[in-house]
CSV table of C-alpha atoms in Angstrom, one decimal:
chain,number,residue,atom,x,y,z
A,1400,MET,CA,19.2,7.3,12.2
A,1401,GLU,CA,22.4,8.7,13.4
A,1402,SER,CA,25.7,7.2,12.4
A,1403,ASP,CA,29.2,7.4,14.0
A,1404,ASP,CA,31.3,8.2,10.9
A,1405,ALA,CA,30.7,9.3,7.4
A,1406,ALA,CA,32.7,10.5,4.4
A,1407,ILE,CA,31.4,12.2,1.3
A,1408,LEU,CA,33.7,12.3,-1.7
A,1409,ILE,CA,32.6,14.7,-4.5
A,1410,GLY,CA,34.4,14.6,-7.9
A,1411,VAL,CA,33.4,16.7,-10.9
A,1412,SER,CA,35.3,16.0,-14.2
A,1413,GLN,CA,32.7,17.1,-16.8
A,1414,TYR,CA,31.1,20.5,-17.3
A,1415,ARG,CA,28.4,21.7,-19.6
A,1416,ASP,CA,29.7,25.3,-19.6
A,1417,PRO,CA,32.4,25.5,-22.3
A,1418,SER,CA,34.2,28.1,-20.2
A,1419,LEU,CA,34.9,25.4,-17.7
A,1420,LEU,CA,37.3,22.8,-19.1
A,1421,ASP,CA,36.7,19.2,-18.3
A,1422,VAL,CA,39.1,17.7,-15.7
A,1423,PRO,CA,39.6,14.0,-16.4
A,1424,ALA,CA,42.1,13.8,-13.5
A,1425,ALA,CA,39.3,14.7,-11.1
A,1426,ARG,CA,37.6,11.4,-11.8
A,1427,ASN,CA,40.8,9.5,-11.2
A,1428,SER,CA,41.4,11.5,-8.0
A,1429,LEU,CA,38.0,10.7,-6.7
A,1430,HIS,CA,38.5,7.0,-7.2
A,1431,ALA,CA,42.0,7.2,-5.7
A,1432,MET,CA,40.7,8.9,-2.5
A,1433,HIS,CA,38.0,6.2,-2.3
A,1434,ARG,CA,40.5,3.4,-2.5
A,1435,LEU,CA,42.7,5.2,0.1
A,1436,LEU,CA,39.9,5.6,2.6
A,1437,THR,CA,38.6,2.1,2.3
A,1438,SER,CA,41.9,0.4,2.3
A,1439,PRO,CA,42.1,-1.8,5.5
A,1440,GLU,CA,45.8,-1.2,5.8
A,1441,LEU,CA,45.6,2.6,5.5
A,1442,CYS,CA,42.5,4.5,6.6
A,1443,GLY,CA,40.2,1.6,7.3
A,1444,TRP,CA,36.8,3.2,6.5
A,1445,SER,CA,34.1,0.7,5.6
A,1446,ASP,CA,32.5,1.0,2.1
A,1447,ASP,CA,29.2,1.7,3.8
A,1448,GLN,CA,30.6,4.8,5.5
A,1449,VAL,CA,32.0,6.4,2.3
A,1450,HIS,CA,29.5,8.1,0.0
A,1451,VAL,CA,30.7,8.9,-3.5
A,1452,LEU,CA,29.2,11.6,-5.7
A,1453,GLU,CA,30.8,11.3,-9.2
A,1454,ASP,CA,30.0,14.0,-11.7
A,1455,PRO,CA,26.9,15.4,-9.9
A,1456,ALA,CA,24.9,17.5,-12.3
A,1457,GLY,CA,23.6,20.1,-9.9
A,1458,ALA,CA,24.9,21.9,-6.8
A,1459,THR,CA,21.6,21.5,-5.1
A,1460,ASP,CA,21.9,17.7,-5.2
A,1461,VAL,CA,25.3,17.9,-3.7
A,1462,ALA,CA,24.2,20.3,-0.9
A,1463,LEU,CA,21.2,18.1,0.0
A,1464,GLU,CA,23.4,15.0,0.3
A,1465,LEU,CA,26.0,16.9,2.3
A,1466,TYR,CA,23.5,18.3,4.7
A,1467,ARG,CA,21.8,14.9,5.1
A,1468,LEU,CA,25.0,13.2,6.1
A,1469,ALA,CA,26.3,16.1,8.2
A,1470,GLU,CA,23.2,16.3,10.4
A,1471,LYS,CA,23.2,12.6,11.3
A,1472,THR,CA,26.9,12.0,11.8
A,1473,THR,CA,28.1,12.0,15.4
A,1474,GLY,CA,31.7,10.8,15.1
A,1475,THR,CA,33.9,11.8,12.2
A,1476,LEU,CA,32.7,13.7,9.2
A,1477,LEU,CA,35.0,13.9,6.2
A,1478,ILE,CA,34.3,16.0,3.1
A,1479,TYR,CA,36.5,15.8,0.0
A,1480,PHE,CA,36.0,17.8,-3.2
A,1481,VAL,CA,37.9,17.6,-6.4
A,1482,GLY,CA,37.1,19.7,-9.5
A,1483,HIS,CA,36.8,23.3,-10.5
A,1484,GLY,CA,36.6,26.0,-7.8
A,1485,VAL,CA,35.1,29.3,-9.0
A,1486,VAL,CA,35.1,32.7,-7.2
A,1487,SER,CA,32.0,34.8,-7.4
A,1488,LYS,CA,32.0,38.6,-7.8
A,1489,SER,CA,31.8,39.0,-4.0
A,1490,GLY,CA,34.9,36.9,-3.6
A,1491,ALA,CA,33.2,33.7,-2.3
A,1492,LEU,CA,34.5,30.3,-3.2
A,1493,CYS,CA,32.0,28.2,-5.1
A,1494,LEU,CA,32.5,24.5,-5.8
A,1495,ALA,CA,31.5,23.8,-9.4
A,1496,ALA,CA,29.0,21.1,-10.3
A,1497,GLY,CA,28.4,19.7,-13.8
A,1498,ASP,CA,25.9,22.4,-14.7
A,1499,THR,CA,27.6,25.3,-13.0
A,1500,GLN,CA,27.9,28.4,-15.1
A,1501,LEU,CA,31.1,30.4,-14.9
A,1502,ARG,CA,29.2,33.7,-15.2
A,1503,TYR,CA,26.9,32.9,-12.3
A,1504,PRO,CA,28.9,30.7,-9.9
A,1505,ASP,CA,27.0,31.9,-6.8
A,1506,LEU,CA,23.6,30.8,-8.4
A,1507,THR,CA,24.7,27.6,-10.1
A,1508,GLY,CA,27.6,26.4,-7.9
A,1509,LEU,CA,27.9,25.3,-4.3
A,1510,GLU,CA,29.1,28.2,-2.2
A,1511,TYR,CA,31.5,27.2,0.4
A,1512,ASP,CA,29.4,29.0,3.0
A,1513,LYS,CA,26.8,26.3,2.6
A,1514,VAL,CA,29.5,23.7,3.4
A,1515,ARG,CA,30.5,25.8,6.4
A,1516,SER,CA,26.9,25.9,7.5
A,1517,ALA,CA,26.6,22.1,7.3
A,1518,LEU,CA,29.7,21.8,9.4
A,1519,LEU,CA,28.4,24.2,12.0
A,1520,ASP,CA,25.1,22.3,12.3
A,1521,SER,CA,26.7,18.8,12.4
A,1522,PRO,CA,26.9,17.0,15.7
A,1523,ALA,CA,30.1,15.3,14.5
A,1524,GLN,CA,33.0,15.5,17.0
A,1525,VAL,CA,35.7,15.5,14.3
A,1526,LYS,CA,35.3,17.3,11.0
A,1527,LEU,CA,37.8,17.0,8.1
A,1528,VAL,CA,37.6,19.0,4.9
A,1529,ILE,CA,39.9,18.4,1.9
A,1530,LEU,CA,39.5,20.6,-1.1
A,1531,ASP,CA,41.3,19.9,-4.3
A,1532,CYS,CA,39.9,22.7,-6.5
A,1533,CYS,CA,41.5,22.8,-9.9
A,1534,TYR,CA,41.3,26.1,-11.9
A,1535,SER,CA,42.1,26.8,-15.5
A,1536,GLY,CA,42.6,29.9,-17.7
A,1537,ARG,CA,40.2,32.7,-16.8
A,1538,ILE,CA,39.4,31.2,-13.4
A,1539,ILE,CA,43.1,31.6,-12.3
A,1540,HIS,CA,42.9,35.3,-13.1
A,1541,GLY,CA,39.6,35.5,-11.4
A,1542,LEU,CA,41.2,34.4,-8.2
A,1543,ALA,CA,44.0,37.0,-8.4
A,1544,GLY,CA,43.9,39.3,-5.3
A,1545,VAL,CA,41.8,36.9,-3.2
A,1546,GLY,CA,43.6,36.7,0.1
A,1547,GLU,CA,44.2,33.7,2.3
A,1548,SER,CA,42.4,35.5,5.1
A,1549,GLN,CA,39.1,35.1,3.3
A,1550,LEU,CA,39.5,31.4,3.3
A,1551,VAL,CA,40.5,31.5,7.0
A,1552,ASP,CA,37.3,33.3,7.8
A,1553,SER,CA,35.2,30.8,5.9
A,1554,THR,CA,36.9,27.8,7.5
A,1555,ASP,CA,36.7,29.1,11.1
A,1556,VAL,CA,34.5,26.3,12.5
A,1557,ARG,CA,35.3,24.6,15.8
A,1558,GLY,CA,36.6,21.1,15.6
A,1559,VAL,CA,37.5,21.2,11.9
A,1560,TYR,CA,40.7,20.5,10.0
A,1561,THR,CA,40.7,22.1,6.6
A,1562,LEU,CA,43.3,21.1,3.9
A,1563,THR,CA,43.3,22.8,0.6
A,1564,ALA,CA,45.2,22.8,-2.6
A,1565,ALA,CA,46.8,26.1,-3.7
A,1566,ASP,CA,44.8,28.6,-5.7
A,1567,GLN,CA,46.7,27.8,-8.8
A,1568,VAL,CA,46.5,24.0,-9.0
A,1569,ALA,CA,48.8,22.4,-11.6
A,1570,HIS,CA,47.0,20.3,-14.2
A,1571,VAL,CA,48.0,16.8,-15.2
A,1572,PRO,CA,48.9,16.6,-18.9
A,1573,PRO,CA,45.8,15.5,-20.8
A,1574,ARG,CA,47.7,12.7,-22.5
A,1575,ASP,CA,47.8,10.8,-19.2
A,1576,GLU,CA,44.3,9.5,-18.8
A,1577,THR,CA,44.9,7.5,-15.7
A,1578,ALA,CA,46.7,10.2,-13.6
A,1579,SER,CA,45.1,12.1,-10.6
A,1580,THR,CA,45.6,15.7,-9.8
A,1581,SER,CA,49.0,16.6,-8.4
A,1582,PHE,CA,47.6,17.5,-5.0
A,1583,THR,CA,45.6,14.3,-4.5
A,1584,GLN,CA,48.3,12.1,-6.0
A,1585,VAL,CA,51.0,13.3,-3.7
A,1586,LEU,CA,48.7,13.1,-0.7
A,1587,CYS,CA,47.8,9.5,-1.5
A,1588,ASP,CA,51.5,8.6,-2.2
A,1589,ILE,CA,52.5,9.9,1.2
A,1590,VAL,CA,49.8,7.9,3.0
A,1591,ARG,CA,50.8,4.7,1.1
A,1592,SER,CA,54.5,5.2,1.8
A,1593,GLY,CA,54.2,6.3,5.4
A,1594,ILE,CA,56.6,8.6,7.3
A,1595,PRO,CA,59.6,7.0,8.9
A,1596,GLY,CA,60.1,8.0,12.5
A,1597,ALA,CA,56.5,9.2,12.9
A,1598,PRO,CA,54.0,7.6,15.3
A,1599,PRO,CA,52.0,4.4,14.4
A,1600,THR,CA,49.1,6.6,13.2
A,1601,LEU,CA,49.2,9.8,11.2
A,1602,ALA,CA,47.1,12.9,11.5
A,1603,LEU,CA,46.6,15.3,8.6
A,1604,THR,CA,48.9,17.7,10.5
A,1605,ASP,CA,51.6,15.0,10.3
A,1606,LEU,CA,51.0,14.6,6.5
A,1607,TYR,CA,50.9,18.3,5.8
A,1608,PRO,CA,54.7,19.2,6.1
A,1609,LYS,CA,55.6,16.3,3.8
A,1610,LEU,CA,52.8,17.2,1.3
A,1611,LYS,CA,54.0,20.8,1.2
A,1612,SER,CA,57.6,20.0,0.8
A,1613,THR,CA,57.0,17.4,-1.9
A,1614,LEU,CA,54.8,19.7,-4.0
A,1615,LYS,CA,57.3,22.5,-3.6
A,1616,ALA,CA,60.2,20.3,-4.7
A,1617,CYS,CA,58.2,19.4,-7.8
A,1618,GLY,CA,57.8,23.0,-8.7
A,1619,LEU,CA,54.1,22.9,-7.9
A,1620,PRO,CA,52.0,25.4,-5.8
A,1621,GLU,CA,52.0,24.8,-2.1
A,1622,PRO,CA,48.9,23.7,-0.2
A,1623,ASN,CA,47.2,25.5,2.7
A,1624,HIS,CA,45.8,24.2,6.0
A,1625,ARG,CA,43.9,25.4,9.0
A,1626,VAL,CA,43.3,23.7,12.3
A,1627,THR,CA,40.8,24.4,15.1
A,1628,ASP,CA,40.7,22.7,18.6
A,1629,THR,CA,42.3,19.3,19.1
A,1630,VAL,CA,41.2,17.8,15.8
A,1631,GLU,CA,44.8,18.2,14.7
A,1632,SER,CA,45.6,15.0,16.5
A,1633,TYR,CA,42.9,12.9,14.9
A,1634,PRO,CA,44.4,9.7,13.4
A,1635,PHE,CA,43.7,9.9,9.7
A,1636,CYS,CA,45.6,6.8,8.6
A,1637,ARG,CA,48.0,4.1,9.8
A,1638,ASN,CA,51.7,4.8,9.3
A,1639,VAL,CA,52.9,1.9,7.1
A,1640,ALA,CA,56.5,3.1,7.7
A,1641,TYR,CA,56.3,2.7,11.4
A,1642,ALA,CA,59.2,0.4,12.5
A,1643,GLY,CA,57.8,-0.8,15.7
A,1644,SER,CA,57.6,0.3,19.3
A,1645,THR,CA,58.1,-0.9,22.9
A,1646,GLY,CA,54.7,0.4,23.8
A,1647,PHE,CA,51.7,-1.7,25.0
A,1648,ARG,CA,49.7,-3.6,22.4
A,1649,LEU,CA,46.0,-4.2,23.1
A,1650,LEU,CA,46.2,-7.3,21.0
A,1651,PRO,CA,49.6,-9.0,21.1
A,1652,GLN,CA,50.7,-10.4,17.8
A,1653,GLU,CA,50.7,-14.0,19.1
A,1654,HIS,CA,47.0,-13.6,19.9
A,1655,VAL,CA,46.3,-12.2,16.4
A,1656,ASP,CA,48.2,-15.1,14.8
A,1657,HIS,CA,46.2,-17.6,17.0
A,1658,PHE,CA,42.9,-16.0,16.0
A,1659,LEU,CA,43.8,-16.2,12.3
A,1660,ARG,CA,44.9,-19.9,12.5
A,1661,ILE,CA,41.7,-20.9,14.4
A,1662,PHE,CA,39.5,-18.9,11.9
A,1663,ALA,CA,41.2,-20.4,8.9
A,1664,ALA,CA,40.6,-23.9,10.2
A,1665,GLN,CA,36.8,-23.5,10.5
A,1666,PRO,CA,34.7,-25.8,8.3
A,1667,ARG,CA,32.7,-24.5,5.3
A,1668,HIS,CA,29.0,-24.7,4.9
A,1669,ASP,CA,26.8,-24.3,1.7
A,1670,LEU,CA,25.3,-20.9,1.5
A,1671,THR,CA,21.7,-22.1,1.8
A,1672,THR,CA,18.7,-21.2,3.9
A,1673,GLU,CA,18.9,-24.5,5.7
A,1674,SER,CA,22.6,-24.0,6.7
A,1675,ILE,CA,21.9,-20.5,7.9
A,1676,GLU,CA,18.8,-21.5,9.9
A,1677,ARG,CA,21.0,-23.9,11.9
A,1678,LEU,CA,23.1,-21.0,13.2
A,1679,GLU,CA,22.3,-19.4,16.5
A,1680,ASP,CA,22.0,-15.6,16.8
A,1681,TRP,CA,25.5,-14.9,17.8
A,1682,PRO,CA,28.1,-12.2,17.0
A,1683,GLY,CA,31.2,-13.1,15.1
A,1684,VAL,CA,33.2,-12.9,11.9
A,1685,TYR,CA,32.7,-14.9,8.7
A,1686,LEU,CA,34.0,-15.5,5.2
A,1687,LEU,CA,32.2,-16.0,1.9
A,1688,HIS,CA,33.8,-18.5,-0.4
A,1689,ARG,CA,33.1,-19.1,-4.1
A,1690,GLU,CA,34.0,-22.1,-6.1
A,1691,SER,CA,35.9,-21.3,-9.4
A,1692,SER,CA,37.5,-23.3,-12.2
A,1693,ASP,CA,40.9,-22.9,-10.6
A,1694,ALA,CA,40.3,-23.1,-6.8
A,1695,PRO,CA,37.9,-21.8,-4.2
A,1696,GLU,CA,38.4,-18.1,-3.4
A,1697,ILE,CA,37.4,-15.9,-0.6
A,1698,VAL,CA,35.3,-13.1,-2.0
A,1699,TYR,CA,34.1,-11.3,1.2
A,1700,VAL,CA,35.1,-10.8,4.8
A,1701,GLY,CA,32.4,-9.6,7.1
A,1702,ARG,CA,31.2,-9.5,10.7
A,1703,GLY,CA,27.9,-9.6,12.5
A,1704,ASP,CA,27.8,-7.5,15.6
A,1705,ARG,CA,24.6,-9.1,16.8
A,1706,SER,CA,24.0,-12.1,14.5
A,1707,ILE,CA,26.1,-13.8,11.9
A,1708,ALA,CA,22.9,-15.6,10.7
A,1709,VAL,CA,21.2,-12.3,9.8
A,1710,ARG,CA,24.1,-11.0,7.8
A,1711,LEU,CA,24.5,-14.3,5.9
A,1712,GLY,CA,20.8,-14.4,5.2
A,1713,GLN,CA,21.0,-10.9,3.7
A,1714,HIS,CA,23.9,-12.0,1.5
A,1715,LEU,CA,22.1,-15.1,0.3
A,1716,ARG,CA,19.1,-13.1,-0.7
A,1717,LYS,CA,21.2,-10.5,-2.5
A,1718,ILE,CA,23.3,-13.0,-4.5
A,1719,SER,CA,20.1,-15.0,-5.4
A,1720,GLY,CA,18.7,-12.0,-7.2
A,1721,ARG,CA,21.6,-11.1,-9.3
A,1722,CYS,CA,22.7,-12.0,-12.9
A,1723,HIS,CA,25.9,-13.7,-14.0
A,1724,ILE,CA,26.3,-15.4,-10.6
A,1725,ASP,CA,25.1,-18.8,-9.2
A,1726,VAL,CA,24.4,-19.0,-5.4
A,1727,ARG,CA,25.2,-22.7,-5.6
A,1728,ASP,CA,28.8,-21.8,-6.0
A,1729,PHE,CA,29.0,-20.2,-2.6
A,1730,SER,CA,29.8,-21.4,0.9
A,1731,PHE,CA,30.6,-19.7,4.2
A,1732,SER,CA,32.8,-20.3,7.3
A,1733,TYR,CA,32.4,-18.5,10.6
A,1734,LEU,CA,33.8,-18.0,14.1
A,1735,LYS,CA,31.7,-17.0,17.0
A,1736,LEU,CA,33.3,-14.3,19.2
A,1737,ASP,CA,32.5,-13.0,22.7
A,1738,ASP,CA,34.4,-9.7,22.3
A,1739,ASP,CA,33.1,-6.2,21.5
A,1740,LEU,CA,33.4,-6.4,17.7
A,1741,SER,CA,33.0,-2.7,17.2
A,1742,VAL,CA,36.2,-2.1,19.2
A,1743,LEU,CA,38.4,-4.9,18.0
A,1744,SER,CA,37.2,-5.0,14.3
A,1745,PRO,CA,38.3,-8.6,13.8
A,1746,GLU,CA,37.4,-8.5,10.1
A,1747,LEU,CA,40.1,-5.9,9.5
A,1748,LEU,CA,42.7,-8.3,11.0
A,1749,VAL,CA,41.5,-10.9,8.5
A,1750,LEU,CA,41.5,-8.4,5.6
A,1751,GLN,CA,45.0,-7.2,6.4
A,1752,HIS,CA,46.2,-10.8,6.5
A,1753,LEU,CA,44.6,-11.7,3.2
A,1754,HIS,CA,46.1,-8.5,1.6
A,1755,ALA,CA,49.5,-9.4,2.9
A,1756,GLN,CA,49.1,-12.9,1.4
A,1757,GLY,CA,48.3,-11.3,-2.0
A,1758,CYS,CA,44.7,-12.6,-2.2
A,1759,PRO,CA,42.5,-9.6,-1.2
A,1760,PRO,CA,38.7,-10.5,-1.2
A,1761,LEU,CA,37.1,-9.4,-4.4
A,1762,TRP,CA,33.9,-7.9,-3.0
A,1763,ASN,CA,35.1,-5.9,0.0
A,1764,ASN,CA,34.9,-2.2,-0.8
A,1765,THR,CA,33.1,-2.8,-4.1
A,1766,GLY,CA,29.5,-2.3,-2.9
A,1767,PHE,CA,28.5,-5.9,-2.0
A,1768,GLY,CA,27.8,-5.2,1.6
A,1769,ASN,CA,26.0,-1.9,1.0
A,1770,ASN,CA,22.4,-1.2,1.8
A,1771,ASP,CA,20.1,1.2,0.1
A,1772,ALA,CA,21.6,4.6,1.0
A,1773,GLY,CA,18.8,6.8,-0.2
A,1774,ARG,CA,17.7,8.7,-3.3
A,1775,MET,CA,20.7,11.1,-3.3
A,1776,ARG,CA,23.0,8.3,-4.4
A,1777,ASP,CA,20.8,7.3,-7.4
A,1778,SER,CA,22.7,9.7,-9.7
A,1779,ILE,CA,26.1,8.1,-9.0
A,1780,GLN,CA,27.8,6.5,-11.9
A,1781,ARG,CA,29.1,3.1,-10.7
A,1782,SER,CA,32.6,2.1,-11.5
A,1783,GLY,CA,33.3,-1.0,-13.7
A,1784,ASP,CA,34.4,-3.2,-10.8
A,1785,HIS,CA,31.4,-2.4,-8.6
A,1786,PHE,CA,29.3,-5.4,-7.5
A,1787,ASP,CA,26.1,-4.0,-9.0
A,1788,VAL,CA,27.7,-3.4,-12.4
A,1789,LEU,CA,29.2,-6.9,-12.6
A,1790,HIS,CA,26.1,-8.5,-11.2
A,1791,PRO,CA,23.0,-6.4,-12.0
A,1792,ILE,CA,19.6,-7.2,-10.6
A,1793,ASP,CA,17.6,-10.1,-12.1
A,1794,LEU,CA,14.4,-8.8,-13.7
A,1795,SER,CA,13.3,-12.3,-14.4
A,1796,TRP,CA,12.9,-13.0,-10.6
A,1797,LEU,CA,9.5,-14.6,-10.0
A,1798,VAL,CA,7.0,-12.9,-7.7
A,1799,ARG,CA,3.9,-14.8,-6.4
A,1800,PHE,CA,0.7,-12.9,-5.6
A,1801,ASP,CA,-2.0,-14.1,-3.2
A,1802,ALA,CA,-4.2,-16.4,-5.2
A,1803,PRO,CA,-7.1,-16.6,-6.0
A,1804,VAL,CA,-7.4,-12.8,-5.7
A,1805,LEU,CA,-5.9,-11.5,-8.9
A,1806,LYS,CA,-7.4,-8.0,-8.8
A,1807,VAL,CA,-5.2,-5.7,-6.6
A,1808,THR,CA,-4.5,-2.0,-6.1
A,1809,ALA,CA,-1.2,-0.5,-7.3
A,1810,HIS,CA,-0.3,-0.1,-3.6
A,1811,GLU,CA,-0.9,-3.8,-2.9
A,1812,MET,CA,1.0,-4.9,-5.9
A,1813,ALA,CA,4.0,-2.6,-5.1
A,1814,ALA,CA,4.0,-3.9,-1.5
A,1815,GLN,CA,4.1,-7.5,-2.7
A,1816,LEU,CA,7.0,-6.7,-5.0
A,1817,ARG,CA,8.9,-4.9,-2.3
A,1818,ALA,CA,8.4,-7.8,0.1
A,1819,GLN,CA,9.5,-10.5,-2.4
A,1820,LEU,CA,12.2,-9.0,-4.6
A,1821,PRO,CA,15.8,-9.7,-3.4
A,1822,TYR,CA,16.8,-6.2,-4.1
A,1823,ALA,CA,15.6,-2.8,-3.0
A,1824,PHE,CA,12.4,-1.4,-4.5
A,1825,ARG,CA,11.9,2.2,-3.4
A,1826,ILE,CA,8.5,3.8,-3.8
A,1827,GLU,CA,7.5,7.4,-3.5
A,1828,ARG,CA,5.1,8.0,-0.6
A,1829,ARG,CA,1.8,8.5,-2.4
A,1830,GLU,CA,-0.1,5.6,-0.9
A,1831,ALA,CA,-3.6,7.3,-1.2
A,1832,GLU,CA,-3.1,7.7,-4.9
A,1833,LEU,CA,-1.8,4.2,-5.4
A,1834,ASP,CA,-4.8,2.8,-3.5
A,1835,GLU,CA,-7.1,4.3,-6.2
A,1836,VAL,CA,-5.5,2.4,-9.1
A,1837,GLY,CA,-6.8,-1.1,-9.8
A,1838,ILE,CA,-4.8,-3.8,-11.6
A,1839,THR,CA,-6.0,-7.1,-12.9
A,1840,LEU,CA,-3.2,-9.7,-12.8
A,1841,PRO,CA,-3.2,-12.2,-15.7
A,1842,GLU,CA,-1.9,-14.9,-13.3
A,1843,SER,CA,-0.7,-15.4,-9.8
A,1844,SER,CA,3.0,-15.6,-10.6
A,1845,LEU,CA,4.8,-12.9,-12.6
A,1846,CYS,CA,8.5,-12.2,-13.3
A,1847,ALA,CA,9.6,-8.8,-12.0
A,1848,ASP,CA,9.9,-7.4,-15.5
A,1849,ARG,CA,6.3,-8.3,-16.4
A,1850,ALA,CA,5.0,-7.0,-13.1
A,1851,PHE,CA,6.7,-3.6,-13.6
A,1852,ARG,CA,5.2,-3.4,-17.1
A,1853,LEU,CA,1.7,-3.9,-15.7
A,1854,LEU,CA,2.2,-1.6,-12.8
A,1855,ALA,CA,3.6,1.2,-15.0
A,1856,ALA,CA,0.8,0.8,-17.5
A,1857,ALA,CA,-1.8,1.2,-14.8
A,1858,LEU,CA,-0.2,4.2,-13.3
A,1859,GLY,CA,0.2,6.1,-16.6
A,1860,ASP,CA,2.8,8.4,-18.0
A,1861,SER,CA,3.0,10.6,-14.8
A,1862,TRP,CA,4.9,7.8,-13.0
A,1863,GLN,CA,8.2,6.2,-13.9
A,1864,ILE,CA,9.7,2.9,-12.7
A,1865,SER,CA,13.5,2.9,-13.2
A,1866,ALA,CA,15.5,-0.3,-12.9
A,1867,LEU,CA,19.0,0.5,-11.9
A,1868,VAL,CA,21.9,-2.0,-11.8
A,1869,GLY,CA,21.4,-2.4,-8.0
A,1870,GLN,CA,17.8,-1.4,-7.2
A,1871,VAL,CA,14.4,-0.3,-8.6
A,1872,LEU,CA,12.8,3.1,-8.1
A,1873,MET,CA,9.2,4.2,-8.6
A,1874,TYR,CA,8.5,7.9,-8.5
A,1875,ARG,CA,6.1,10.4,-9.9
A,1876,GLU,CA,8.5,11.8,-12.5
A,1877,ARG,CA,8.8,12.0,-16.3
A,1878,GLY,CA,11.8,11.4,-18.5
A,1879,LYS,CA,14.3,11.3,-15.5
A,1880,ARG,CA,17.5,9.5,-16.6
A,1881,TYR,CA,19.9,7.7,-14.2
A,1882,PRO,CA,23.5,6.9,-15.1
A,1883,SER,CA,23.2,3.3,-13.9
A,1884,ALA,CA,19.7,2.5,-15.2
A,1885,ILE,CA,19.2,-0.6,-17.3
A,1886,ARG,CA,15.5,-0.3,-18.0
A,1887,TYR,CA,12.7,2.3,-17.7
A,1888,TYR,CA,9.0,1.6,-17.4
A,1889,ALA,CA,6.6,4.6,-18.1
A,1890,GLY,CA,3.0,4.1,-19.0
A,1891,THR,CA,3.0,1.5,-21.8
A,1892,ARG,CA,6.5,2.3,-22.9
A,1893,THR,CA,9.6,0.2,-21.8
A,1894,ILE,CA,13.0,1.6,-22.6
A,1895,THR,CA,16.1,-0.7,-22.3
A,1896,GLU,CA,19.5,1.0,-21.8
A,1897,MET,CA,23.0,-0.2,-21.1
A,1898,PRO,CA,25.3,2.1,-19.2
A,1899,GLU,CA,28.8,2.2,-20.6
A,1900,VAL,CA,30.3,0.5,-17.5
A,1901,CYS,CA,27.8,-2.4,-17.9
A,1902,LYS,CA,28.6,-3.4,-21.5
A,1903,THR,CA,31.2,-5.9,-20.4
A,1904,ALA,CA,28.9,-7.4,-17.8
A,1905,GLY,CA,25.8,-7.8,-20.0
A,1906,LEU,CA,22.2,-6.9,-19.4
A,1907,PRO,CA,19.6,-8.9,-17.4
A,1908,ASP,CA,17.1,-10.8,-19.4
A,1909,GLU,CA,13.6,-9.3,-19.8
A,1910,GLY,CA,12.1,-12.5,-18.5
């Protein structure tokens, strides 16, 4: 399925090769860029559109995810990389992954020519590339003599704006564990401050002179950029320093204020199947409210382009299958709309208003509204404030099998689990093999944990079921480890793990 816009953010801070020093600032830069892009007041990307690869182990995984997104993006494609850049013996720039070897960068890193190839093949109308490649020690000397013309040749793709840090990127002092790289930090600071006297929206070409002069004034190496075609005018972000204009407004402020007042006055309904079933299939905008010990709070702002009821039904199902949360604490309010929601984006108006009031919704841009984005994102380490980390899947969820038939094939059992679990259960396509494995169920109702144990035991050691904080995977693989896994099922063995980011949130019960 094609999508209009997509951004892929790649950050590598840890390396196995001792010749490549770890770059803690790269992780901070990755998170800072994600916050910048998904801020409703700044760049306005939705969390579903931004794909984050944090500390990917291999360059092949990065390349596959990059190609997958590039080939299906038709609107705007943004690629951001922060980490080590390594130059091969032939002078080609290689982006270093976690297992990249300094001695063989062209074999173990992601050559920029592959990024260029993905850009060339992508149907995206606008393509933005931001490279914050940090070098240290030997790598700086390895780049000596590599001319800018070589980068120009490799970035000569129609409809692309390329912004790069200088060859010799200044390092943040290691004592500052929260700082970003200088390049990304200055870029984010400029976007958040805006540019007085500039238009209401800013292109990267508007930001570049300020970025260059600021880095130079700090005694830091100057960045480079290259523009092809009219992509130079693409609005990258809102200009928060814009003082106003006498130009025409599509939505006059009084209309926006009226919309916000009407929306705020809408009644609340319990988040239940009965309440949702009473809704008609109608587009509109909605709020999720949660009762707390202090006062009710708005945790999520969303919209349904075709049906509010469908979106709320998805949220009810998702919340019901999570730990450390009670669906009875939730309610919703909504407003039906006749306008083209994809053009007006009314939820952004609400988000901007809530941010201005100092009460931003807790779950927007933290993964709550995300769908299963495919296998390439399974290796991502979730941040500590991600919805899946705070509210991991409930492995005690009860699944009912068709009685009185208690003997099923592995395929039938997996299909029942997939249909009834309130979280994604992704299965490798080996249906013929799964049809040959029989399973006798001890009873017609089983908790998910018990069902996974039986299924894994029947499939044997050649298969592995991996329960991550947000979904469950079943693949023909052995010993594969995922950074956000909480439990593994392989044959008769069950291994419980707790990712570092999950320790404060706790672990789901075994049922």
